[in-house]
Amino acid sequence: MATFSGFPDPGSTRSTALDTTSASYIGGSLSSTPNSFQDSISNLDTSDFYKFTISGSSASAVSFLLNGLSDDARLRLYDDSGSSVALQTASSSSDGTIPALLARSLNAGTYYIRVESISGSSTSYNLTLTANVIPTDNGSGNSTATALDIGTLTSSYNAIDYVGNKGVVIDTDDYYKLNITNNGTLNVSLNGLGGNANIELYDQLGSKIASSTLIGISPESIIKSLASGTYYVRVFPGGSGGDTNYHLSFSFTADPVDNAGNTINDARDINPLSSTPSTFSDFVNSADPNDYYRFDLTSDALVDILLTPETANANLQLLDSSGTSIISSTLTSTTPDSIIRSLIAGTYYIRVYPASNSQTTNYNLSVSAQTIGADIAGNARSTAKDIGTLNGSRDFSDFVGTIDTRDVYKFTLSNNSVFNLTLSGLIANADVELLNSSGTVLLSSTNTGNADESINTDLVAGTYYVRIKQITPAETFYNLNLFAGPKTQMLEIVSGSGSPDPKNLTAVGNTLYFTANDGSNGVQLWRSDGTTNTRLTGINPSGFNPANLTAVGSNLFFTANDGTNGTELWMYDGSSVQMVANINTSGNSDPTNLTAVGSKLFFSANDGINGRELWVYDNGTVSLVQDIYVGTNSSNPSNFTAFSGKLYFTATNSTNGIELWSSDGTSATMVADIRSGGFSSSPSKLTVVGNTLYFRANNGSNGAELWKSDGTTGGTSLVKDITPGTSGFGPDNLIAVGNTLFFVTDSNNDFQQELWKSDGTASGTVLVKSNLSAAPNIGLGAFNLAAVGNTLYFTTYDTATGLELWKSDGTDAGTSLVRDIWQGADPNSSIPTSLVNFGGTLYFVASEPENGTEVWSSDGTDAGTQRVSDINPAAGDANPTQLTVVGNKLFFTATNGINGTELWVIG
């Protein structure tokens, strides 16, 4: 389209009209290309005349559109003699100003179009002029009897013609006859208009069944679902100004084969259903207004039905065996309709139908049924599932929905406890409540959607109920984890913010012994029964410093300095503290490596004469076991380990270097000279598994590798040369888990530690998990290893989760992440530490952003891995350390942000 503006004001008479035919404008006669002129009228310029011509040997359909108005205006058409041919007014309305459209059929010649102000109105305007040669009549008659027969319509048909009721060419109606041999959808489109024209659809009897009568030159359209038969389409001018050429298009889409019956009696059988959706495609329209599907449930199930219409609105309904509606979904437009419903065993029907009988749409129907198992929990406290005494973690899975609106569980706590509840695995909304024995709701969790629910609180001993509730209309399976563990409490040593800094936590029977500084007496020996702390010594406040606490039977041995005799061996027998022996009368003997073997206590000490050698306490007597490195030189005994009633350790002498030794308390014997010739094999990491002592050693040929011994020279041998060559880190973090040894080593010298296991044979010494590029075989490998039963727990790094808690049963498949506590990749790492077996459950310390560093427990499952303490809720990190099991209590040190680092207990 060409647009003209800024031209001299068109004259107010025909003689002064703007000549559109000049080269400055159209440059000739009007054509099918629209040309627009932009100007204005007012009370001072009430008329604008435009001169134009129409050429050709036949009449043309001419269109004049006046728009862009802000006030009333009028179009008037004149012939060359000045006679008024037509008039069209554009009038203001509450919705704006309605454009004026003037359309006429005109013969070739010169004409004038006038834009007029009405009653002094002022407005700018756009005047668009178009002319199209009227085509030869295509034979479409003015009635159904003379309609143009286009025959059987199978796909599409197009026609070009003219209708008009004004001007030089009058043709008030064009009729088209068509046949349809199948049910389907007819699409009639009328466009290419220069004036107003409309369309109507008639059946074989001449009854109108649809029409499209938009104003102006807007395209008209009819989309109608039809049964097979004969139909007529009428094209006619829309009131005055309806002289126009047109493009008429027909298209027809046959309906697909109807696979679903129209009543429940002939419903399509879609049995059997499963948890995997079955899909069906079909259509509905006025000729096929109902599609029915039948399914049968042999047990209670959660049925999921999804209807996705393609082109128009269709609705969904679920019916029972008698055809009574259970529930419907009637969303608008092509928005999918969904029904999720729990149903008891029986026969049911699905109905798909159009939102109105005039709508036609193909659709896809998806149906699945997930079996709902037998209900394990009753709906009331009187029928609750009684799980007995809750101690540790318990898991349950069930369902709540229309057929089972609530589940109730009953449990008993025998002690004051920390209680944690997690409701997970939800596919829709469900809430959970904690009730006391009388049914009063104590706490609830009411998150929206399918978000997990949780309750965490402290509970006194007693009986409680957990109630899981359906939130109508939700239907959902769920996983319920209940955990109860001993309550956490502080055993304050120093009041206020001072830190006694408890250390050396050691169990002797059911009593904890430790060292602490109360601020007045220096570091002294203390004990605790989990309720009361008692200071046992007040010796040498400036430097008594008890250390190396070790239990031998019911006695506690330790090292300390009384300020007179130096650092020597001491003992507490339950009633009094006394120095056992002043081994070095001229200084400090500095006993170390205190190790109990039966009723004996072995340790290393320096008497000032023989160097640092092996000593023993046996039945009240302290004695040098043997001067292994004869003279004042030290054999430096270390790596003390009790095995088969003897002490095994490493020591050096002038002949053999550092090798493996043993002692029964009367003498010491070298077990094996693994690296002969005075070189050291440097055994370390001594670990007992059943009847075998494992350790790391270097024989000079294989590098640092895994060795074993039964305590004899002949029974001491290399288990397996894992790492090629003589370098490498060698086995580390050795630990017994049942009858299996676990350890880490670098088998290929790539500086990545891997998790291994061994049964003592070369063939049975293997990688636990085969992938060397993934956890737990990357970075530091497994560390902080701990055994609970036959399960190994450890900390390791994974690229997806950072440093988190893992477990292993010794198999590839059984080695996995327990839980990503601090969710996300590194640096989001919880870094579990201080792993201990407390009553058959793993307890450990871990960090996460919401609660900082606290004590956690785990039963080896994601849901059963839960935070146990919230010691420092305000400041964040409680920094628990030194987790120590004493009978049925777990002691550790931590800070609540107010009292400094104190002694705490769980149990």
CSV table of N, CA, C and O in Angstrom, one decimal, residues 522-558:
chain,number,residue,atom,x,y,z
A,522,GLY,N,42.7,-25.6,87.4
A,522,GLY,CA,43.4,-26.0,86.2
A,522,GLY,C,42.8,-27.3,85.6
A,522,GLY,O,41.6,-27.7,85.9
A,523,VAL,N,43.5,-27.9,84.7
A,523,VAL,CA,43.0,-29.1,84.0
A,523,VAL,C,43.1,-30.3,85.0
A,523,VAL,O,44.2,-30.7,85.4
A,524,GLN,N,41.9,-30.9,85.3
A,524,GLN,CA,41.9,-32.0,86.3
A,524,GLN,C,41.1,-33.1,85.7
A,524,GLN,O,40.5,-33.1,84.6
A,525,LEU,N,41.1,-34.2,86.5
A,525,LEU,CA,40.3,-35.4,86.1
A,525,LEU,C,38.9,-35.3,86.6
A,525,LEU,O,38.7,-35.0,87.8
A,526,TRP,N,37.9,-35.6,85.7
A,526,TRP,CA,36.5,-35.5,86.1
A,526,TRP,C,35.8,-36.8,85.7
A,526,TRP,O,36.3,-37.6,84.9
A,527,ARG,N,34.6,-37.0,86.2
A,527,ARG,CA,33.7,-38.1,85.8
A,527,ARG,C,32.3,-37.6,85.7
A,527,ARG,O,31.9,-36.6,86.3
A,528,SER,N,31.5,-38.3,84.9
A,528,SER,CA,30.0,-38.0,84.8
A,528,SER,C,29.2,-39.3,84.6
A,528,SER,O,29.6,-40.2,83.9
A,529,ASP,N,28.1,-39.3,85.3
A,529,ASP,CA,27.1,-40.4,85.1
A,529,ASP,C,26.0,-40.0,84.2
A,529,ASP,O,25.0,-40.7,84.0
A,530,GLY,N,26.1,-38.9,83.5
A,530,GLY,CA,25.1,-38.4,82.6
A,530,GLY,C,24.2,-37.4,83.2
A,530,GLY,O,23.3,-36.8,82.5
A,531,THR,N,24.3,-37.3,84.5
A,531,THR,CA,23.4,-36.3,85.2
A,531,THR,C,24.2,-35.3,86.0
A,531,THR,O,24.0,-34.1,86.0
A,532,THR,N,25.3,-35.9,86.7
A,532,THR,CA,26.1,-35.0,87.5
A,532,THR,C,27.6,-35.2,87.1
A,532,THR,O,28.0,-36.3,86.9
A,533,ASN,N,28.3,-34.1,87.1
A,533,ASN,CA,29.7,-34.1,86.9
A,533,ASN,C,30.5,-33.9,88.2
A,533,ASN,O,30.0,-33.2,89.1
A,534,THR,N,31.5,-34.7,88.4
A,534,THR,CA,32.3,-34.7,89.6
A,534,THR,C,33.8,-34.5,89.3
A,534,THR,O,34.3,-35.3,88.5
A,535,ARG,N,34.4,-33.5,89.9
A,535,ARG,CA,35.8,-33.4,89.8
A,535,ARG,C,36.5,-34.3,90.7
A,535,ARG,O,36.2,-34.4,91.9
A,536,LEU,N,37.5,-35.2,90.2
A,536,LEU,CA,38.1,-36.2,91.0
A,536,LEU,C,39.5,-35.8,91.6
A,536,LEU,O,40.0,-36.4,92.5
A,537,THR,N,40.1,-34.8,91.0
A,537,THR,CA,41.4,-34.4,91.4
A,537,THR,C,41.5,-32.9,91.6
A,537,THR,O,40.7,-32.1,91.0
A,538,GLY,N,42.5,-32.4,92.4
A,538,GLY,CA,42.7,-31.0,92.5
A,538,GLY,C,44.2,-30.8,92.7
A,538,GLY,O,44.7,-30.0,93.4
A,539,ILE,N,45.0,-31.7,92.0
A,539,ILE,CA,46.4,-31.7,92.1
A,539,ILE,C,47.1,-30.7,91.2
A,539,ILE,O,46.7,-30.6,90.0
A,540,ASN,N,48.1,-30.1,91.6
A,540,ASN,CA,49.0,-29.2,90.8
A,540,ASN,C,48.1,-28.4,89.8
A,540,ASN,O,48.2,-28.6,88.6
A,541,PRO,N,47.3,-27.4,90.3
A,541,PRO,CA,46.4,-26.7,89.5
A,541,PRO,C,47.1,-26.0,88.3
A,541,PRO,O,46.5,-25.7,87.3
A,542,SER,N,48.4,-25.8,88.4
A,542,SER,CA,49.1,-25.1,87.3
A,542,SER,C,49.5,-26.0,86.2
A,542,SER,O,50.0,-25.6,85.1
A,543,GLY,N,49.4,-27.4,86.4
A,543,GLY,CA,49.9,-28.2,85.3
A,543,GLY,C,49.7,-29.7,85.5
A,543,GLY,O,50.5,-30.5,85.1
A,544,PHE,N,48.6,-30.1,86.2
A,544,PHE,CA,48.4,-31.6,86.4
A,544,PHE,C,48.1,-32.2,85.1
A,544,PHE,O,48.7,-33.3,84.8
A,545,ASN,N,47.3,-31.7,84.3
A,545,ASN,CA,47.0,-32.0,82.9
A,545,ASN,C,46.9,-33.5,82.6
A,545,ASN,O,47.8,-34.1,81.9
A,546,PRO,N,45.9,-34.2,83.2
A,546,PRO,CA,45.7,-35.6,82.9
A,546,PRO,C,45.6,-35.8,81.4
A,546,PRO,O,45.0,-35.0,80.7
A,547,ALA,N,46.1,-36.9,80.9
A,547,ALA,CA,46.0,-37.3,79.4
A,547,ALA,C,46.1,-38.8,79.3
A,547,ALA,O,46.3,-39.5,80.2
A,548,ASN,N,45.9,-39.2,78.1
A,548,ASN,CA,46.0,-40.7,77.7
A,548,ASN,C,45.1,-41.6,78.6
A,548,ASN,O,45.5,-42.6,79.0
A,549,LEU,N,43.9,-41.1,78.8
A,549,LEU,CA,43.0,-41.9,79.7
A,549,LEU,C,42.7,-43.2,79.0
A,549,LEU,O,42.3,-43.3,77.8
A,550,THR,N,42.9,-44.3,79.8
A,550,THR,CA,42.7,-45.7,79.3
A,550,THR,C,42.1,-46.6,80.4
A,550,THR,O,42.5,-46.6,81.5
A,551,ALA,N,41.0,-47.3,80.0
A,551,ALA,CA,40.4,-48.2,80.9
A,551,ALA,C,41.0,-49.6,80.9
A,551,ALA,O,41.3,-50.1,79.8
A,552,VAL,N,41.3,-50.1,82.1
A,552,VAL,CA,41.7,-51.5,82.2
A,552,VAL,C,40.8,-52.1,83.3
A,552,VAL,O,40.9,-51.9,84.5
A,553,GLY,N,39.8,-52.9,82.8
A,553,GLY,CA,38.8,-53.4,83.7
A,553,GLY,C,38.0,-52.2,84.2
A,553,GLY,O,37.5,-51.4,83.5
A,554,SER,N,37.9,-52.1,85.6
A,554,SER,CA,37.1,-51.1,86.2
A,554,SER,C,38.0,-49.9,86.6
A,554,SER,O,37.6,-48.9,87.3
A,555,ASN,N,39.3,-50.0,86.3
A,555,ASN,CA,40.3,-49.0,86.7
A,555,ASN,C,40.6,-48.0,85.5
A,555,ASN,O,40.5,-48.5,84.3
A,556,LEU,N,40.8,-46.8,85.9
A,556,LEU,CA,41.2,-45.8,84.8
A,556,LEU,C,42.7,-45.5,85.0
A,556,LEU,O,43.1,-45.1,86.1
A,557,PHE,N,43.5,-45.6,84.0
A,557,PHE,CA,44.9,-45.2,84.0
A,557,PHE,C,45.0,-43.9,83.1
A,557,PHE,O,44.3,-43.7,82.1
A,558,PHE,N,46.0,-43.1,83.5
A,558,PHE,CA,46.2,-41.9,82.8
A,558,PHE,C,47.6,-41.4,83.1
A,558,PHE,O,48.3,-41.9,84.0
